């Protein structure tokens, strides 16, 4: 199976425009970009994909040992970039994907020329002089929440998600599956996401970077946004008048404007 | 009474009497229903700010209206794990679909305890589809959650038990394979002027079979061979197989002829298993002696399917071994030795009934002796390796029809005499 199929890669927008990769975070899949893609597609060539294990990727390609580190997810990004032979692309990563982008950009610097980090957090757990917002116990509580909500998963969801990626008429049935995936895979992704510490990696970022944060975000509070902004040399910070961890859903116009404005200034 | 109201009762019948309690119920106000409904109600702005909440939910959470309305976000009512789930799953789904149902979360109660709930939310839209509010219903899921936790625990226990059972099965399979190997020769010895080939098919990886064969030197260019089938399967059959093999070998090394060897085995089985647990077998025992141009064969059978001789001239015929009874079943069993010779290009085939009693699918019939003879006739003349390879393909073609262990041993005089040729058992 090719990479495009494996990662459910979709390319839309301006064929001749600058290429922008949109990388979803933990929880859902590329559908999370749905409200911003129409605006962005007017200017850019958009590459959407699902990490292996999420959305409509090839679940058979998922291997626990690969996806227990963010490097495994970064390899997905590198694979997609190589398959499409991207150069100087804009990488837009939501949440944990911002850190995945940092790792991918370090691995293939010629392919990723700039970055937009949407609600990034390099580390979720509080430490002495760092406030990530959570304790290790909180993260275990999340894992319990995942489990409680996957009781009915295996029987009901598996056939819908795993089969028929080529049949769009199943879209309606898939409505509830944007954020549903194999519970074992979700648990690994959650653990990898929330127990990761990428603070040292931020120093490796040399490309122009925009940090987008929300006024109120439970997962990536303002202190974390400020930390990332300070750690990435020359980065810009924009605080959106939005609530929650998904400004691409709660404030799609403002998010689109911020991303478009940042990329236009690159030229 | 007019319009769409109920039709009047037929003459002679009265309206059912409405007592005062029912009247009170019918006069229940929507406001009262909202506040005291048996589920929690909550409305928030699109940013999650709580703007309306019912008495039921406030009571569950031990909070006053003043503490909540315009002061808290919906996510503030959740445990931290619930908040993370809310942000990574619930809010995105609601944003994309406008509604989410049946999500299991935990809410924080003022006294520090937690309330397991099931929540369902829908976005209320204004004119032009602009989202205005999120309406949420909250169901107390305490009992259900306890039940689900029990289900999860049971599922985990079942999964662990399954893993353990798989591991045990694998261990058993390995142990049995080793044990089965120990009952068969590791390889066949080189016999001057004779080509050999053998094959053993294990019908089940976890069930020891009772078929056996061997080929070994007696000294002075004499060799002995045997092949047979002990009744039953499993560890007891394996133990009996072991006794059979060593009895046959020992008797042969004492210089006994084939019929005496089988008589010795008969006595040994009766002596060992004569009590309440009889074990008997069918067996062919023979000796080989190379004599220049041909190989002299002495052969005795105890109730075993007849050996098949594939001749150099293309014929295939069974070798009748008269008088042979099951070995280990009767105190005074007698056996008869027959003589034959393998000339250049001849191959002698010994087999167990797994081959002839394989179900072939045609009317659930068995493969049978006629079919085997036809098969061998097609094949002849053929050297032992060719015969065994052809039979392996035949066994494979039986698929599920081959449900018993099968042992095959072929001995032949090659066309070019004088060279010591041998084969190793194929598995």
GROMACS .gro file of N, CA and C in nm, chain A residues 26-29 31-35 124 133-134 138-139 141-142 145-151 154 174-180 183 186-187 194 216-219 243-246 249-250, chain B residues 46-49 73 75-76 79-97 99-106 114 118 144-145 148-149 151-152 155-156 159:
model
  270
   26UNK      N    1  -0.418   1.493   1.840
   26UNK     CA    2  -0.478   1.377   1.904
   26UNK      C    3  -0.628   1.396   1.916
   27UNK      N    4  -0.702   1.292   1.889
   27UNK     CA    5  -0.846   1.296   1.912
   27UNK      C    6  -0.925   1.273   1.786
   28UNK      N    7  -0.895   1.352   1.682
   28UNK     CA    8  -0.979   1.340   1.562
   28UNK      C    9  -0.893   1.312   1.440
   29UNK      N   10  -0.933   1.363   1.327
   29UNK     CA   11  -0.859   1.339   1.204
   29UNK      C   12  -0.863   1.465   1.117
   31UNK      N   13  -1.062   1.583   0.924
   31UNK     CA   14  -1.189   1.655   0.917
   31UNK      C   15  -1.191   1.778   1.007
   32UNK      N   16  -1.103   1.777   1.106
   32UNK     CA   17  -1.099   1.889   1.199
   32UNK      C   18  -1.068   2.021   1.128
   33UNK      N   19  -1.009   2.013   1.008
   33UNK     CA   20  -0.974   2.135   0.934
   33UNK      C   21  -1.088   2.183   0.846
   34UNK      N   22  -1.200   2.115   0.852
   34UNK     CA   23  -1.306   2.135   0.754
   34UNK      C   24  -1.351   2.280   0.739
   35UNK      N   25  -1.357   2.352   0.851
   35UNK     CA   26  -1.409   2.489   0.842
   35UNK      C   27  -1.305   2.589   0.791
  124UNK      N   28   0.292   1.869   2.866
  124UNK     CA   29   0.162   1.894   2.929
  124UNK      C   30   0.168   1.885   3.081
  133UNK      N   31   0.011   2.251   3.280
  133UNK     CA   32  -0.133   2.252   3.304
  133UNK      C   33  -0.188   2.124   3.365
  134UNK      N   34  -0.108   2.017   3.365
  134UNK     CA   35  -0.162   1.889   3.412
  134UNK      C   36  -0.064   1.815   3.503
  138UNK      N   37  -0.372   1.337   3.614
  138UNK     CA   38  -0.475   1.389   3.522
  138UNK      C   39  -0.474   1.310   3.391
  139UNK      N   40  -0.354   1.280   3.345
  139UNK     CA   41  -0.342   1.211   3.216
  139UNK      C   42  -0.400   1.071   3.227
  141UNK      N   43  -0.639   0.991   3.415
  141UNK     CA   44  -0.784   1.010   3.417
  141UNK      C   45  -0.837   1.020   3.273
  142UNK      N   46  -0.759   1.087   3.189
  142UNK     CA   47  -0.801   1.096   3.048
  142UNK      C   48  -0.806   0.956   2.986
  145UNK      N   49  -1.116   0.806   3.073
  145UNK     CA   50  -1.228   0.864   2.996
  145UNK      C   51  -1.236   0.802   2.857
  146UNK      N   52  -1.118   0.783   2.798
  146UNK     CA   53  -1.114   0.721   2.665
  146UNK      C   54  -1.179   0.584   2.673
  147UNK      N   55  -1.139   0.508   2.774
  147UNK     CA   56  -1.187   0.372   2.787
  147UNK      C   57  -1.339   0.372   2.805
  148UNK      N   58  -1.387   0.463   2.891
  148UNK     CA   59  -1.531   0.466   2.920
  148UNK      C   60  -1.611   0.495   2.793
  149UNK      N   61  -1.551   0.568   2.700
  149UNK     CA   62  -1.626   0.604   2.580
  149UNK      C   63  -1.604   0.510   2.464
  150UNK      N   64  -1.525   0.406   2.488
  150UNK     CA   65  -1.501   0.312   2.379
  150UNK      C   66  -1.569   0.180   2.402
  151UNK      N   67  -1.659   0.178   2.502
  151UNK     CA   68  -1.724   0.051   2.534
  151UNK      C   69  -1.791  -0.010   2.413
  154UNK      N   70  -1.576  -0.138   1.949
  154UNK     CA   71  -1.521  -0.244   1.864
  154UNK      C   72  -1.626  -0.305   1.772
  174UNK      N   73  -2.037   0.783   0.891
  174UNK     CA   74  -1.910   0.811   0.955
  174UNK      C   75  -1.914   0.934   1.043
  175UNK      N   76  -2.031   1.001   1.045
  175UNK     CA   77  -2.040   1.128   1.117
  175UNK      C   78  -1.980   1.120   1.257
  176UNK      N   79  -2.008   1.010   1.324
  176UNK     CA   80  -1.962   1.000   1.463
  176UNK      C   81  -1.822   0.945   1.474
  177UNK      N   82  -1.759   0.919   1.362
  177UNK     CA   83  -1.631   0.848   1.371
  177UNK      C   84  -1.511   0.939   1.351
  178UNK      N   85  -1.534   1.068   1.326
  178UNK     CA   86  -1.419   1.156   1.308
  178UNK      C   87  -1.324   1.143   1.426
  179UNK      N   88  -1.384   1.126   1.540
  179UNK     CA   89  -1.303   1.125   1.661
  179UNK      C   90  -1.301   0.987   1.725
  180UNK      N   91  -1.337   0.887   1.650
  180UNK     CA   92  -1.335   0.752   1.707
  180UNK      C   93  -1.230   0.670   1.635
  183UNK      N   94  -0.961   0.171   2.024
  183UNK     CA   95  -0.927   0.218   2.159
  183UNK      C   96  -0.782   0.191   2.197
  186UNK      N   97  -0.589   0.461   2.022
  186UNK     CA   98  -0.614   0.591   2.085
  186UNK      C   99  -0.537   0.602   2.217
  187UNK      N  100  -0.532   0.492   2.290
  187UNK     CA  101  -0.463   0.496   2.419
  187UNK      C  102  -0.314   0.524   2.398
  194UNK      N  103   0.043   1.310   2.563
  194UNK     CA  104   0.037   1.384   2.689
  194UNK      C  105   0.154   1.354   2.781
  216UNK      N  106  -0.864   3.128   2.581
  216UNK     CA  107  -0.890   3.031   2.687
  216UNK      C  108  -0.879   2.892   2.631
  217UNK      N  109  -0.778   2.821   2.677
  217UNK     CA  110  -0.754   2.687   2.625
  217UNK      C  111  -0.713   2.598   2.741
  218UNK      N  112  -0.797   2.503   2.773
  218UNK     CA  113  -0.770   2.414   2.887
  218UNK      C  114  -0.643   2.334   2.862
  219UNK      N  115  -0.623   2.292   2.738
  219UNK     CA  116  -0.513   2.200   2.710
  219UNK      C  117  -0.380   2.274   2.695
  243UNK      N  118  -1.226   3.046   2.236
  243UNK     CA  119  -1.223   2.958   2.352
  243UNK      C  120  -1.201   2.816   2.305
  244UNK      N  121  -1.134   2.739   2.390
  244UNK     CA  122  -1.117   2.598   2.358
  244UNK      C  123  -0.985   2.572   2.290
  245UNK      N  124  -0.968   2.447   2.250
  245UNK     CA  125  -0.840   2.401   2.199
  245UNK      C  126  -0.842   2.389   2.047
  246UNK      N  127  -0.957   2.421   1.986
  246UNK     CA  128  -0.969   2.402   1.841
  246UNK      C  129  -1.018   2.530   1.773
  249UNK      N  130  -1.213   2.534   1.457
  249UNK     CA  131  -1.356   2.506   1.462
  249UNK      C  132  -1.433   2.621   1.527
  250UNK      N  133  -1.378   2.675   1.637
  250UNK     CA  134  -1.453   2.776   1.711
  250UNK      C  135  -1.434   2.916   1.651
  313UNK      N  136  -2.164   2.976   2.296
  313UNK     CA  137  -2.078   2.894   2.211
  313UNK      C  138  -1.938   2.879   2.271
  314UNK      N  139  -1.897   2.972   2.357
  314UNK     CA  140  -1.764   2.959   2.418
  314UNK      C  141  -1.767   2.874   2.544
  315UNK      N  142  -1.884   2.818   2.575
  315UNK     CA  143  -1.892   2.728   2.689
  315UNK      C  144  -1.942   2.793   2.818
  316UNK      N  145  -1.957   2.926   2.818
  316UNK     CA  146  -2.006   2.995   2.937
  316UNK      C  147  -2.148   2.948   2.969
  340UNK      N  148  -1.752   2.781   3.293
  340UNK     CA  149  -1.766   2.716   3.164
  340UNK      C  150  -1.810   2.572   3.187
  342UNK      N  151  -1.682   2.309   3.075
  342UNK     CA  152  -1.566   2.223   3.102
  342UNK      C  153  -1.521   2.234   3.247
  343UNK      N  154  -1.551   2.348   3.313
  343UNK     CA  155  -1.512   2.364   3.453
  343UNK      C  156  -1.583   2.264   3.544
  346UNK      N  157  -1.417   1.668   3.551
  346UNK     CA  158  -1.287   1.630   3.605
  346UNK      C  159  -1.181   1.663   3.500
  347UNK      N  160  -1.053   1.663   3.540
  347UNK     CA  161  -0.949   1.701   3.445
  347UNK      C  162  -0.946   1.606   3.325
  348UNK      N  163  -0.958   1.478   3.353
  348UNK     CA  164  -0.960   1.380   3.243
  348UNK      C  165  -1.077   1.407   3.151
  349UNK      N  166  -1.191   1.440   3.212
  349UNK     CA  167  -1.311   1.472   3.135
  349UNK      C  168  -1.290   1.596   3.050
  350UNK      N  169  -1.218   1.694   3.107
  350UNK     CA  170  -1.189   1.818   3.032
  350UNK      C  171  -1.107   1.786   2.908
  351UNK      N  172  -1.005   1.702   2.927
  351UNK     CA  173  -0.920   1.666   2.813
  351UNK      C  174  -1.003   1.594   2.707
  352UNK      N  175  -1.088   1.505   2.753
  352UNK     CA  176  -1.172   1.433   2.657
  352UNK      C  177  -1.266   1.530   2.588
  353UNK      N  178  -1.320   1.622   2.667
  353UNK     CA  179  -1.409   1.724   2.613
  353UNK      C  180  -1.340   1.804   2.502
  354UNK      N  181  -1.217   1.845   2.530
  354UNK     CA  182  -1.146   1.930   2.433
  354UNK      C  183  -1.101   1.854   2.310
  355UNK      N  184  -1.065   1.726   2.328
  355UNK     CA  185  -1.008   1.653   2.215
  355UNK      C  186  -1.112   1.575   2.135
  356UNK      N  187  -1.228   1.552   2.192
  356UNK     CA  188  -1.329   1.472   2.123
  356UNK      C  189  -1.465   1.541   2.117
  357UNK      N  190  -1.513   1.581   2.236
  357UNK     CA  191  -1.651   1.629   2.245
  357UNK      C  192  -1.670   1.761   2.170
  358UNK      N  193  -1.586   1.860   2.204
  358UNK     CA  194  -1.601   1.991   2.141
  358UNK      C  195  -1.579   1.984   1.989
  359UNK      N  196  -1.476   1.911   1.941
  359UNK     CA  197  -1.460   1.901   1.795
  359UNK      C  198  -1.581   1.837   1.727
  360UNK      N  199  -1.634   1.731   1.786
  360UNK     CA  200  -1.751   1.666   1.725
  360UNK      C  201  -1.869   1.761   1.721
  361UNK      N  202  -1.890   1.832   1.832
  361UNK     CA  203  -2.001   1.926   1.838
  361UNK      C  204  -1.981   2.036   1.734
  362UNK      N  205  -1.858   2.083   1.721
  362UNK     CA  206  -1.828   2.189   1.625
  362UNK      C  207  -1.853   2.143   1.482
  363UNK      N  208  -1.823   2.017   1.455
  363UNK     CA  209  -1.836   1.969   1.317
  363UNK      C  210  -1.977   1.923   1.283
  364UNK      N  211  -2.048   1.867   1.382
  364UNK     CA  212  -2.178   1.807   1.353
  364UNK      C  213  -2.295   1.885   1.408
  366UNK      N  214  -2.413   1.836   1.695
  366UNK     CA  215  -2.472   1.756   1.803
  366UNK      C  216  -2.380   1.640   1.837
  367UNK      N  217  -2.383   1.599   1.960
  367UNK     CA  218  -2.308   1.482   2.005
  367UNK      C  219  -2.393   1.411   2.108
  368UNK      N  220  -2.393   1.280   2.106
  368UNK     CA  221  -2.479   1.209   2.201
  368UNK      C  222  -2.407   1.100   2.277
  369UNK      N  223  -2.455   1.077   2.398
  369UNK     CA  224  -2.415   0.960   2.475
  369UNK      C  225  -2.269   0.952   2.512
  370UNK      N  226  -2.209   1.067   2.544
  370UNK     CA  227  -2.069   1.064   2.582
  370UNK      C  228  -2.058   1.046   2.734
  371UNK      N  229  -1.973   0.956   2.776
  371UNK     CA  230  -1.955   0.928   2.918
  371UNK      C  231  -1.847   1.018   2.975
  372UNK      N  232  -1.883   1.097   3.076
  372UNK     CA  233  -1.787   1.186   3.141
  372UNK      C  234  -1.810   1.179   3.291
  373UNK      N  235  -1.721   1.245   3.365
  373UNK     CA  236  -1.744   1.256   3.508
  373UNK      C  237  -1.750   1.403   3.545
  381UNK      N  238  -1.733   1.243   4.271
  381UNK     CA  239  -1.751   1.254   4.126
  381UNK      C  240  -1.882   1.192   4.085
  385UNK      N  241  -2.383   1.074   3.157
  385UNK     CA  242  -2.387   1.061   3.011
  385UNK      C  243  -2.443   1.192   2.960
  411UNK      N  244  -2.500   0.274   3.583
  411UNK     CA  245  -2.454   0.223   3.455
  411UNK      C  246  -2.302   0.215   3.450
  412UNK      N  247  -2.236   0.319   3.505
  412UNK     CA  248  -2.090   0.320   3.502
  412UNK      C  249  -2.032   0.205   3.584
  415UNK      N  250  -2.058  -0.085   3.378
  415UNK     CA  251  -1.961  -0.084   3.268
  415UNK      C  252  -1.820  -0.115   3.317
  416UNK      N  253  -1.788  -0.062   3.435
  416UNK     CA  254  -1.656  -0.090   3.490
  416UNK      C  255  -1.642  -0.241   3.513
  418UNK      N  256  -1.802  -0.465   3.344
  418UNK     CA  257  -1.788  -0.524   3.210
  418UNK      C  258  -1.644  -0.513   3.160
  419UNK      N  259  -1.586  -0.394   3.179
  419UNK     CA  260  -1.449  -0.374   3.134
  419UNK      C  261  -1.355  -0.468   3.207
  422UNK      N  262  -1.397  -0.802   3.070
  422UNK     CA  263  -1.338  -0.815   2.937
  422UNK      C  264  -1.186  -0.828   2.947
  423UNK      N  265  -1.127  -0.745   3.035
  423UNK     CA  266  -0.982  -0.755   3.053
  423UNK      C  267  -0.944  -0.894   3.103
  426UNK      N  268  -0.965  -1.132   2.824
  426UNK     CA  269  -0.854  -1.116   2.730
  426UNK      C  270  -0.726  -1.177   2.786
   0.00000   0.00000   0.00000
